Coordinates of C-alpha atoms and ligand atoms in Angstrom, one line a residue:
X1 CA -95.4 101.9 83.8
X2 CA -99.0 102.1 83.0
X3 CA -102.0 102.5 85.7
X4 CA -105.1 101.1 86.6
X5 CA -108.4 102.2 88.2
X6 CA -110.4 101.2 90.9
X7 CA -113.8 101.3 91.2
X8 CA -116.3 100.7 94.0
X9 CA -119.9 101.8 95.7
X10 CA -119.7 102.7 99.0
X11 CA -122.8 101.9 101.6
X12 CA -123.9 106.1 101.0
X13 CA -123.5 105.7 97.5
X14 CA -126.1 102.5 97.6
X15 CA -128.1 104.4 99.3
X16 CA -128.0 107.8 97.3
X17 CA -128.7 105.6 93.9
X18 CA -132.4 104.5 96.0
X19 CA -132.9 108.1 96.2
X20 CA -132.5 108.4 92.0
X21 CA -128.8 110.0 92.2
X22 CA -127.9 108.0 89.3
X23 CA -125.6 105.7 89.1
X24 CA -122.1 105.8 91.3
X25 CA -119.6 103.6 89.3
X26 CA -120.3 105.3 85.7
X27 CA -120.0 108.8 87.1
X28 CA -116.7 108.0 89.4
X29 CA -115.5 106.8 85.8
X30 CA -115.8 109.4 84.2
X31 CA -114.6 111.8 86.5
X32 CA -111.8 109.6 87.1
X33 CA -111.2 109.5 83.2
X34 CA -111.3 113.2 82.9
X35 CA -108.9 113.5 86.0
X36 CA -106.7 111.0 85.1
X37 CA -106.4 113.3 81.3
X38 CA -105.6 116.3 82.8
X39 CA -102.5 115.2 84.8
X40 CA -101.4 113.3 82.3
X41 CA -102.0 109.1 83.3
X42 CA -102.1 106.3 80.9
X43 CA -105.1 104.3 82.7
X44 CA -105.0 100.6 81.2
X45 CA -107.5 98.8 83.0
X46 CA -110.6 99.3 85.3
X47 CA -111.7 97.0 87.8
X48 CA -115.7 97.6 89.0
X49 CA -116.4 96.1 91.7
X50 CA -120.4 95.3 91.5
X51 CA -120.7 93.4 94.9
X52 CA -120.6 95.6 97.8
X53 CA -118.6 93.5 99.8
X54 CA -116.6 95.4 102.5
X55 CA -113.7 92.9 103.2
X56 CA -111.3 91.7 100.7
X57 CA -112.9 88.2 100.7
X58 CA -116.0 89.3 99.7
X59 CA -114.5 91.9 96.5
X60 CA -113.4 89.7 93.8
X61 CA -112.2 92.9 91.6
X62 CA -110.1 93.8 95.1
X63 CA -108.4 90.6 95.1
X64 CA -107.3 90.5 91.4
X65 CA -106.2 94.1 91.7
X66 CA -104.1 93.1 94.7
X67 CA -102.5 90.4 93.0
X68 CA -101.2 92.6 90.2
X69 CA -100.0 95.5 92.5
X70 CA -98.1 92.4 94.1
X71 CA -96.7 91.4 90.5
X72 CA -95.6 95.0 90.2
X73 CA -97.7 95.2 87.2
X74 CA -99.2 98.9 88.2
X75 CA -97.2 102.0 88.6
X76 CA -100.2 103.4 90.7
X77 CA -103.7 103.1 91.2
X78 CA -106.6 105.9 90.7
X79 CA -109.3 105.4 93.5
X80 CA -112.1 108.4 94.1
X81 CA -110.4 108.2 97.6
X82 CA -108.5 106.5 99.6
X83 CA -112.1 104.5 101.3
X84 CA -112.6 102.8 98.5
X85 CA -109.8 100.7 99.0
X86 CA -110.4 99.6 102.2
X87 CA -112.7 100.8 105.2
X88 CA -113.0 98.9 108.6
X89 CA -111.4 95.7 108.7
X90 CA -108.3 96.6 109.8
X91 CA -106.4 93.1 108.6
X92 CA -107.5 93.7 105.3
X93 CA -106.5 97.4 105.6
X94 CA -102.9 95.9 106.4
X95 CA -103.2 93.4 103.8
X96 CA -103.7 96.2 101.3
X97 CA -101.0 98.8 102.6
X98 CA -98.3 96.2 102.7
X99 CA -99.4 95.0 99.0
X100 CA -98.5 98.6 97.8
X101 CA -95.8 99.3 99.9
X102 CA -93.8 96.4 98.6
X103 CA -94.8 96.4 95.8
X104 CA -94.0 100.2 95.5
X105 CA -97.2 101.3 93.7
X106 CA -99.0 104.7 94.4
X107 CA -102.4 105.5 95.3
X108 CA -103.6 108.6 92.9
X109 CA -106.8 110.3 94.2
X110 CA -107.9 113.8 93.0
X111 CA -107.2 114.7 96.2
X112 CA -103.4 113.6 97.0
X113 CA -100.8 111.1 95.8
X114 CA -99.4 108.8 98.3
X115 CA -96.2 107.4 97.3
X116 CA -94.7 104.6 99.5
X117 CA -91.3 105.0 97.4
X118 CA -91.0 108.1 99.5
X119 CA -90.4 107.0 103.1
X120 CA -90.1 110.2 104.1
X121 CA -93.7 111.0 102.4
X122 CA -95.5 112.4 105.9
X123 CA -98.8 112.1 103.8
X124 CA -98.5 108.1 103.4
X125 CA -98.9 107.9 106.9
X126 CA -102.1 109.6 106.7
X127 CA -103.1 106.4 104.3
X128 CA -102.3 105.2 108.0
X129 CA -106.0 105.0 108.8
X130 CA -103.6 102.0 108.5
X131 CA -100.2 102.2 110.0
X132 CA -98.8 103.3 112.7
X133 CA -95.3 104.4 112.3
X134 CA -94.1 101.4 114.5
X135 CA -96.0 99.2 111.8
X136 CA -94.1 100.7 109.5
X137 CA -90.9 100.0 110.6
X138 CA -91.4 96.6 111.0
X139 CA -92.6 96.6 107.6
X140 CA -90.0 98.1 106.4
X141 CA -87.3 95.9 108.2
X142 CA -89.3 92.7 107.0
X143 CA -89.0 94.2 103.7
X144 CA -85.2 94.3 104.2
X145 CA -84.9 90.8 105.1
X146 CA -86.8 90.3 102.1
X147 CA -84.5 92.3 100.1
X148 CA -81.7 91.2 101.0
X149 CA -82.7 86.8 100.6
X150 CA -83.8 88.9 96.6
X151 CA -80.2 90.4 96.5
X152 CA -79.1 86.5 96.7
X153 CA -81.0 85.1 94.7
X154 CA -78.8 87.7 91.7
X155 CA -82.9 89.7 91.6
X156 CA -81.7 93.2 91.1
X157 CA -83.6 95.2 94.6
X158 CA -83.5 98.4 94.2
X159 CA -85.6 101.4 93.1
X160 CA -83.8 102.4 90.1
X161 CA -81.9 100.7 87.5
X162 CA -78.3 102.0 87.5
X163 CA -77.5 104.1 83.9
X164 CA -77.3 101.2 81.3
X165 CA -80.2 99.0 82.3
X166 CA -83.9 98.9 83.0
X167 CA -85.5 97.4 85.8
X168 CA -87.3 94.1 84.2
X169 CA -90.1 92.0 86.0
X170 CA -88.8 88.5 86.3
X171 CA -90.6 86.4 84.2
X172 CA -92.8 83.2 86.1
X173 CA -91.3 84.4 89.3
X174 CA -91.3 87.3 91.7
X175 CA -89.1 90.2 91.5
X176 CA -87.1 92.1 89.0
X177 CA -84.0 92.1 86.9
X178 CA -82.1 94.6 84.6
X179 CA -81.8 94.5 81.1
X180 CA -79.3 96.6 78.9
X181 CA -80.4 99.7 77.3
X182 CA -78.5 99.2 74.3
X183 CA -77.7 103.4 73.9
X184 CA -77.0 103.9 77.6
X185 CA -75.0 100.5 77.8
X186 CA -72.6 101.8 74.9
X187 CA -71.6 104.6 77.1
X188 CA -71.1 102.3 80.2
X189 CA -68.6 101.4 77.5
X190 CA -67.1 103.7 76.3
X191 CA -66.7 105.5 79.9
X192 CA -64.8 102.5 81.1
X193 CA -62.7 102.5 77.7
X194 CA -61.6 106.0 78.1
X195 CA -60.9 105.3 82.0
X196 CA -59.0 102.2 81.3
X197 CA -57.3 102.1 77.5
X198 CA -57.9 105.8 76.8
X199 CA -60.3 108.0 74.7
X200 CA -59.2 108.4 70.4
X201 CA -58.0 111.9 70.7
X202 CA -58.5 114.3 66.7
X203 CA -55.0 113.4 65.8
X204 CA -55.7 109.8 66.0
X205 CA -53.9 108.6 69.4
X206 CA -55.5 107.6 72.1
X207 CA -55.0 108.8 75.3
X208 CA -56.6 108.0 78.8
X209 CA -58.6 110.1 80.7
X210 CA -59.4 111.2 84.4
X211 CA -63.3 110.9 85.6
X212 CA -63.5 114.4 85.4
X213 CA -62.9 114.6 81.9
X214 CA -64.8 111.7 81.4
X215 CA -67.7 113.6 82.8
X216 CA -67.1 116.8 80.5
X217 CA -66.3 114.9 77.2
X218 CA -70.4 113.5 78.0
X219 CA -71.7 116.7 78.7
X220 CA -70.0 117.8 75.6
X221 CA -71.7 115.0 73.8
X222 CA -74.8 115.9 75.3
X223 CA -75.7 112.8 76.8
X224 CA -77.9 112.4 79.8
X225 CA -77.3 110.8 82.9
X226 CA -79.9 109.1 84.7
X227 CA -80.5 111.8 87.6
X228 CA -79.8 115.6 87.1
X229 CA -78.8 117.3 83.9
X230 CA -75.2 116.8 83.5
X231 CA -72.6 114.5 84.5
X232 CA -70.0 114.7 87.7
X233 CA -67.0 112.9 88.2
X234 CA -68.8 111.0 91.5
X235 CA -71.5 109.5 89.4
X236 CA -68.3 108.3 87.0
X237 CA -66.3 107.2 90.1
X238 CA -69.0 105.5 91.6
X239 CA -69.7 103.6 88.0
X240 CA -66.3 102.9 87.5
X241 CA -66.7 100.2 91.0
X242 CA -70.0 99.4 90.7
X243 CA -69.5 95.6 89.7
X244 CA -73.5 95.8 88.2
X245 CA -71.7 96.1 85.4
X246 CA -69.9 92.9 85.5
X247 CA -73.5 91.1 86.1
X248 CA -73.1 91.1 90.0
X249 CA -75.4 92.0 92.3
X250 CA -74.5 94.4 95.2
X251 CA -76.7 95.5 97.6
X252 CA -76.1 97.2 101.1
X253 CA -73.1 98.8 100.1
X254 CA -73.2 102.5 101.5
X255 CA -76.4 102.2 103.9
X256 CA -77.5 105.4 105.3
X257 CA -75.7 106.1 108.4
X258 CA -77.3 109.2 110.6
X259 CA -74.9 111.2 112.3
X260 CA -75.1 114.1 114.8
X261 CA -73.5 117.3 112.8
X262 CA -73.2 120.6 115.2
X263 CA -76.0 119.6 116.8
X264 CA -78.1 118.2 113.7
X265 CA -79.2 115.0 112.5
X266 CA -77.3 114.6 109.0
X267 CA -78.1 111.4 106.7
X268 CA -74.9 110.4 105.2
X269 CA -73.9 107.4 103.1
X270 CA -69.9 106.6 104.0
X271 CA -68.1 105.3 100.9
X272 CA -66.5 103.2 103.5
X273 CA -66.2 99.4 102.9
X274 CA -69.2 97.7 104.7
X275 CA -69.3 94.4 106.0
X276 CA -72.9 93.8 105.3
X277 CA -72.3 94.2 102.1
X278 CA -73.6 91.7 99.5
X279 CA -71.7 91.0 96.2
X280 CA -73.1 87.8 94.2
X281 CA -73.7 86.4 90.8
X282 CA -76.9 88.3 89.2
X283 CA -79.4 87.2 86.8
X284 CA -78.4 89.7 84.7
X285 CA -76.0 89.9 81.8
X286 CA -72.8 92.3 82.2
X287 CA -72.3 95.2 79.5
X288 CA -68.5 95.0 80.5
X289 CA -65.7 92.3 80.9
X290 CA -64.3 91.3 84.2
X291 CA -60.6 92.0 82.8
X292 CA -61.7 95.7 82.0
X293 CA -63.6 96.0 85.3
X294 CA -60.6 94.9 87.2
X295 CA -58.4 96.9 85.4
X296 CA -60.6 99.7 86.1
X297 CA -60.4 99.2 89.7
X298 CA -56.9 98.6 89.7
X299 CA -56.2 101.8 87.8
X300 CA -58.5 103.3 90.4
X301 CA -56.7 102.0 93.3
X302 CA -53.7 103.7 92.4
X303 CA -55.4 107.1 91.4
X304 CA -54.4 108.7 95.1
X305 CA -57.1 111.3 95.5
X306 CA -60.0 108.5 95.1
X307 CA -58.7 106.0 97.4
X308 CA -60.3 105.9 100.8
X309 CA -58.3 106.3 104.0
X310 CA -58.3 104.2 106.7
X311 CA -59.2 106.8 109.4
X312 CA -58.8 103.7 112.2
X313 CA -54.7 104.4 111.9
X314 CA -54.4 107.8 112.3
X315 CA -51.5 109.1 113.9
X316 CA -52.5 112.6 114.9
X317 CA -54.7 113.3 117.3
X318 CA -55.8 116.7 116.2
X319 CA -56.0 115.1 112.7
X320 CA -59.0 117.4 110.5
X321 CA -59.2 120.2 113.2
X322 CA -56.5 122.9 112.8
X323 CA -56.8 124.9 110.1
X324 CA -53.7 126.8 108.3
X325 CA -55.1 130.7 109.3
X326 CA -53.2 131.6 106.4
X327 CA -53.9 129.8 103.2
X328 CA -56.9 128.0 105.1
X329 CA -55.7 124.7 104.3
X330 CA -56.1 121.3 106.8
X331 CA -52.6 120.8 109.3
X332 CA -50.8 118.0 109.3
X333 CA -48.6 115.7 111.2
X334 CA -45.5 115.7 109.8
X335 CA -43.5 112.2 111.2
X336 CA -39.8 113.2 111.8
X337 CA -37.1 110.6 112.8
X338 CA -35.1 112.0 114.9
X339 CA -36.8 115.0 116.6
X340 CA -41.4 114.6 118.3
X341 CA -43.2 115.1 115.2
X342 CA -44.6 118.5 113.7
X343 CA -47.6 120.2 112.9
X344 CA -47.2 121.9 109.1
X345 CA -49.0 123.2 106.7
X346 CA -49.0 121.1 103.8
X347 CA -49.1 123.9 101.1
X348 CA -45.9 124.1 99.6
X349 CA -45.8 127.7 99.3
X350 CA -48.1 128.5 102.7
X351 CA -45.2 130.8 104.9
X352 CA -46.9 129.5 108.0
X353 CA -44.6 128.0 110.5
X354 CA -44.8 124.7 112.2
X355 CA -44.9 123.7 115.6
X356 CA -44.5 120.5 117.8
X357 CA -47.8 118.7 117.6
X358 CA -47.6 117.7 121.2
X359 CA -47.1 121.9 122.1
X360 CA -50.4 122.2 120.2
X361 CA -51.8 119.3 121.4
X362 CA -51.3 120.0 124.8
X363 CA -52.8 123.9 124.1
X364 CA -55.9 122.9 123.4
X365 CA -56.5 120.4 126.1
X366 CA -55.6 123.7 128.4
X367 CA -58.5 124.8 126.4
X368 CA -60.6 122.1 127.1
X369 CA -60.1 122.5 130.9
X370 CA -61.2 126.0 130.7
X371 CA -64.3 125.3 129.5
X372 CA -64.7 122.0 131.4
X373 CA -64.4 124.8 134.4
X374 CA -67.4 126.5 133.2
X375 CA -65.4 129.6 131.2
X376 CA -67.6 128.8 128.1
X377 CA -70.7 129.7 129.5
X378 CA -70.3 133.3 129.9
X379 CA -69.2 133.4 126.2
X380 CA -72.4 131.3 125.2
X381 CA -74.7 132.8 127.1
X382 CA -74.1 136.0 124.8
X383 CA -73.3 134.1 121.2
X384 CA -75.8 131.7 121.8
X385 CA -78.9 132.3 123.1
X386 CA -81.7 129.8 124.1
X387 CA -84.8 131.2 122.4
X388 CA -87.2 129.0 125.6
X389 CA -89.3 131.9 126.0
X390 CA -90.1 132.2 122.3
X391 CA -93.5 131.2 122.0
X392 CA -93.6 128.9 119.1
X393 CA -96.4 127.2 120.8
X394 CA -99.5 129.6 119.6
X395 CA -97.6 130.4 116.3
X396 CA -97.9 126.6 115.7
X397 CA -101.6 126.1 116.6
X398 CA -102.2 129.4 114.5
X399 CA -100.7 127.2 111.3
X400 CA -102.4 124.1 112.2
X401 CA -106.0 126.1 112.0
X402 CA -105.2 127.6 108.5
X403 CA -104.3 124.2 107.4
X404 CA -107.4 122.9 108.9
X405 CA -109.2 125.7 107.4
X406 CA -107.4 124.8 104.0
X407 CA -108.2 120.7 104.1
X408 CA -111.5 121.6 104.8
X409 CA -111.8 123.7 101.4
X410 CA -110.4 121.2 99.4
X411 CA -112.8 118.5 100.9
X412 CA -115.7 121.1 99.7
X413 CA -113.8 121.4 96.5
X414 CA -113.9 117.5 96.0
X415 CA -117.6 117.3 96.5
X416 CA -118.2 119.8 94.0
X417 CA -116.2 117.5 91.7
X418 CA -117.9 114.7 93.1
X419 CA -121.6 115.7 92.3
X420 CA -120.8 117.6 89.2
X421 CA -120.9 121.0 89.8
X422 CA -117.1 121.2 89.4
X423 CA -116.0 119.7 85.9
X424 CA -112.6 118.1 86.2
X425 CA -110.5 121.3 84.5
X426 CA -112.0 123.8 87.2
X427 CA -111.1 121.0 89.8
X428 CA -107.8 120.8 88.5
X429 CA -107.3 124.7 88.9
X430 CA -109.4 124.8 92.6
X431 CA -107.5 122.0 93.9
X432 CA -104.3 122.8 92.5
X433 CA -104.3 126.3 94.1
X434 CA -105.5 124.9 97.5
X435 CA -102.9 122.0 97.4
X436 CA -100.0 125.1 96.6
X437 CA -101.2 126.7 99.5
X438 CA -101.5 124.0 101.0
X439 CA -97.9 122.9 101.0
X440 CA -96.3 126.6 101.8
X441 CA -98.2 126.4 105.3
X442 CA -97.1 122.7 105.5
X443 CA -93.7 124.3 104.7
X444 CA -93.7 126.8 106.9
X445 CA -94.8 124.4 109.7
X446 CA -92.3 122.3 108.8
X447 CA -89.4 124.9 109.2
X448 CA -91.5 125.9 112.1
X449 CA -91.2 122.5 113.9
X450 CA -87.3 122.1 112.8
X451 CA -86.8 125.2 114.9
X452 CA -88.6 123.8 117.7
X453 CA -86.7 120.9 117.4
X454 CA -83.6 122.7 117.0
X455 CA -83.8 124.6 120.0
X456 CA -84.6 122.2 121.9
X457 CA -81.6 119.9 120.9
X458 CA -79.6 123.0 121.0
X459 CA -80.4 123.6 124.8
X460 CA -79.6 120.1 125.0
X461 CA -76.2 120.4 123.3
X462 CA -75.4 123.5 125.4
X463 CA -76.2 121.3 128.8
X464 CA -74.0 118.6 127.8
X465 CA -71.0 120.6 126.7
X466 CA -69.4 121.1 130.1
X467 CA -70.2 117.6 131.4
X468 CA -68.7 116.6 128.2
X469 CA -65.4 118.7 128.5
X470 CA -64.7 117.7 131.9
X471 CA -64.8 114.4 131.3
X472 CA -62.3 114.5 128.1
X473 CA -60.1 117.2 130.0
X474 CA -60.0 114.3 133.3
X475 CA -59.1 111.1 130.9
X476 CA -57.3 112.6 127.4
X477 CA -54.1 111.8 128.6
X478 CA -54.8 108.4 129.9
X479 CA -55.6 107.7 126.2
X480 CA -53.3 106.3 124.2
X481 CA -55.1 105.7 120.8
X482 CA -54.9 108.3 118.5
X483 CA -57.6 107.7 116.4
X484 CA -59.9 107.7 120.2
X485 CA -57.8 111.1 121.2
X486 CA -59.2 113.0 118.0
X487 CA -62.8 111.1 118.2
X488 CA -62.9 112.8 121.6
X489 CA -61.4 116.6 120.8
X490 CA -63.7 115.7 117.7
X491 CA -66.8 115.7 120.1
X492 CA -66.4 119.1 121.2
X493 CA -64.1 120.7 119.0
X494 CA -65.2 122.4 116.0
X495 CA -61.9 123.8 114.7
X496 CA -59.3 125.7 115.1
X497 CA -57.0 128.3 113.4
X498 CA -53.4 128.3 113.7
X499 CA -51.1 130.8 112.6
X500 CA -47.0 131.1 114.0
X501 CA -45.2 133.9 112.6
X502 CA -41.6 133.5 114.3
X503 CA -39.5 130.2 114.4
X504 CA -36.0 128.9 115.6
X505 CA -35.0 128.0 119.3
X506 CA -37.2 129.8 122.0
X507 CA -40.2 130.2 120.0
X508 CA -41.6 127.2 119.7
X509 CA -44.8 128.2 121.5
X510 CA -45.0 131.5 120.5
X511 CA -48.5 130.1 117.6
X512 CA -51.2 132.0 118.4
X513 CA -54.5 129.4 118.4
X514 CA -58.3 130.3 118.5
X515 CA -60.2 126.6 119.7
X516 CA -64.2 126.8 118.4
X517 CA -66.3 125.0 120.4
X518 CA -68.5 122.5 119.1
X519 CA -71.7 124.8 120.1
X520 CA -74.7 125.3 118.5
X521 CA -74.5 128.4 115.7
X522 CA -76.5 131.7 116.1
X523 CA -80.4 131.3 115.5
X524 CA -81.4 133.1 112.5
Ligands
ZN601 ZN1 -51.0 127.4 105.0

């Protein structure tokens, strides 16, 4: 997508052209020109705004711009900085961040690029002489709602066209659609072909092929996917059920979930079935049929190692946590009619011997009591200590003053740009070795801050443990849902090994178990 320019006198600039400095909007041209040249931006129009106006009713350039960033018609727009777009009024400064936020266009200055397709862009919230995070959000919920009546309507939503199609504006009406890329939609083809009726082998047969293959027989080919260099059997598995290709729309169907992992937040996106999920009739026009889809699915269905399990009926409490010590595969239950069920390894060669689940079972909650009775802390106050005397407080003031320091050079930088001493190439250089420098400190104070954080939720982690074990040592047994039993040893539990060398009558407890608690790793 092409971009546009903005240009527009400040109240200094007014001034400064009294004074004989020449005149503002040519030379903010050109230097935008020349910029916009050297990294590369195909600049279509240029709205000059003559009036002075400072509110969006009184800047008729303002209000057409606004209206095409609303269309989606820009990719981004070049300003001299991120003033001349609005300054002030703080409606219209809301007006104008919500324009390009849903509308997903950038603001390029020669400065910085804010990109409100990143949410997780810190430096958009510095365009926040706007919003405040909270603003944000509520933005950003409106503009699910908003998404989501879109998703209805069949308007394709999202960022990215899926491999096959582009994202197309919607003609007379707002919002987008895909269209078929006729190169990319023959693939779509011929990947569900192979999946479904089978791939023509050299000596003419045909034969059908798993998603792995599918994935290497395209690398071989040397076609590109949409993201990364080379195809994995995910992005085929995922394409295989994505009913986009049947001309549906579906939107919310693996939302980002955020999960507490050992201590850390971890975004995931469960490949579970969700009930918000929308499937409907889109504008768009399928590449395949709805008898090859389903037979895809079907075929997919029955493929074992793809289909999802329902983790609500699990019968084993200790289900994921003990680990075979020998060939370091996952135990499982093992349901046996006559006799309480046992705990095997499931590798048919492994040598490992089973035991009675509720033995184990009834091992580690012994365990659990132990620590519940304070045993752990001994052992974590050694393995894991709580860095509070670390003084990460001065180290992070010293990186906030070099950043400072940093900022401030590449404002002086900018002004030399801005009154010509700097030409736009040794601008480019200047600013690009401030801005590199720029982002290792904002790296390191980054890392800096996620250790902060992390010791802090660590301490926090350590505090709650043997509250936490107490509580599942006093009510485990009073449990009588599986699926709730491992949730719980799940909580504090990280894993454990198992290994049982003798068998037969009398030794059915003699399986030597190490338990991990669920506790914060070693600081590195
Ligand atoms: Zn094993």
């Amino acid at each position: 997508m092409p971009y546009c320019m903005y240009l527009r006198k400040s109240r200094a600039d007014a001034e400064a052209e009294l004074r004989g400095e020449g005149e503002t909007l040519a030379r903010h041209e050109k230097l935008l020109t020349d910029f916009a040249k050297q990294a590369g931006l195909e600049v279509k129009v240029i709205y000059k705004e003559i009036v002075s106006g400072e509110t969006i009713a009184a800047r008729p350039q303002m209000q057409k711009l606004l209206s095409e960033v609303s269309e989606g018609l820009w990719d981004g727009v070049l300003v001299m900085d991120i003033d001349r777009l609005a300054r002030g009024n703080s409606i219209d400064q809301g007006i104008i961040s919500q324009t390009f936020l849903y509308a997903n266009t950038k603001i390029i200055t020669p400065v910085k690029t804010y990109d409100p397709t990143n949410e997780f862009d810190e430096e958009y919230f510095e365009f926040g002489l706007f919003m405040s995070r909270r603003e944000y959000k509520t933005i950003n919920r409106r503009l699910q709602r908003g998404r989501i009546a879109s998703a209805k309507e069949g308007k394709y939503v999202g960022n990215k066209a899926p491999y096959g199609y582009e994202r197309v504006k919607i003609k007379d009406d707002t919002g987008f659609t895909l269209s078929p890329v006729p190169v990319q939609a023959e693939v779509v083809r011929n990947i569900f072909e192979w999946y479904t009726s089978g791939i023509i082998l050299d000596d003419g047969t045909k034969k059908r092929i798993g998603t792995s293959l599918i994935a290497r027989e395209l690398n071989h080919r040397k076609i590109k996917p949409v993201n990364g260099d080379v195809w994995t059997s995910q992005t085929i598995r995922d394409m295989l059920i994505n009913p986009v290709y049947i001309g549906k729309i579906r939107w919310n169907w693996r939302p980002a979930k955020k999960k507490m992992i050992n201590g850390k937040v971890v975004v995931q996106r469960p490949r579970n079935k969700n009930e918000d999920t929308i499937l409907c009739n889109g504008i768009h026009e399928g590449i395949i049929s709805e008898d090859v889809f389903n037979k895809a699915a079907q075929l997919f269905g029955n493929n074992k190692s793809c289909t999802i399990r329902g983790d609500k009926t699990t019968q084993n409490p200790l289900a994921g946590l003990v680990i075979c010590k020998k060939c370091g595969k996952k135990m499982q239950r093992r349901n046996n009619p006559q006799n309480p069920d046992m705990l095997i390894c499931p590798a048919p060669t492994c040598n490992n011997h089973a035991s009675y689940l509720y033995l184990v079972e009834k091992y580690v909650i012994d365990i659990v009591k132990r620590w519940s009775e304070g045993h752990i802390l001994q052992y974590t106050s050694n393995q894991f200590p709580i860095q509070s005397d670390y003084d990460y407080k001065s180290e992070l003031s010293a990186i906030s003053l070099s950043e400072d320091k940093l900022n401030s050079q590449l404002n002086k930088a900018y002004e030399a740009f801005e009154t010509g001493i700097y030409d736009a190439e040794t601008f480019k250089k200047r600013s690009t070795a401030l801005n590199n420098q720029l982002k290792e400190i904002q790296k390191k104070k980054k890392s800096l801050k996620d250790n902060i954080k992390k010791i802090i939720e660590n301490e926090k982690v350590i505090s709650e443990f043997i509250p936490k074990a107490k509580e599942i040592a006093g009510s485990y047994y009073s449990v009588t849902d599986n699926y709730r039993k491992n949730e719980m040893l799940k909580e504090i539990v990280d894993h454990m090994d198992y290994i049982k060398e003798t068998r037969g009558h009398g030794h059915e407890e003699d399986f030597v178990i190490t338990v991990y608690p669920k506790l914060p790793d070693v600081y590195n």
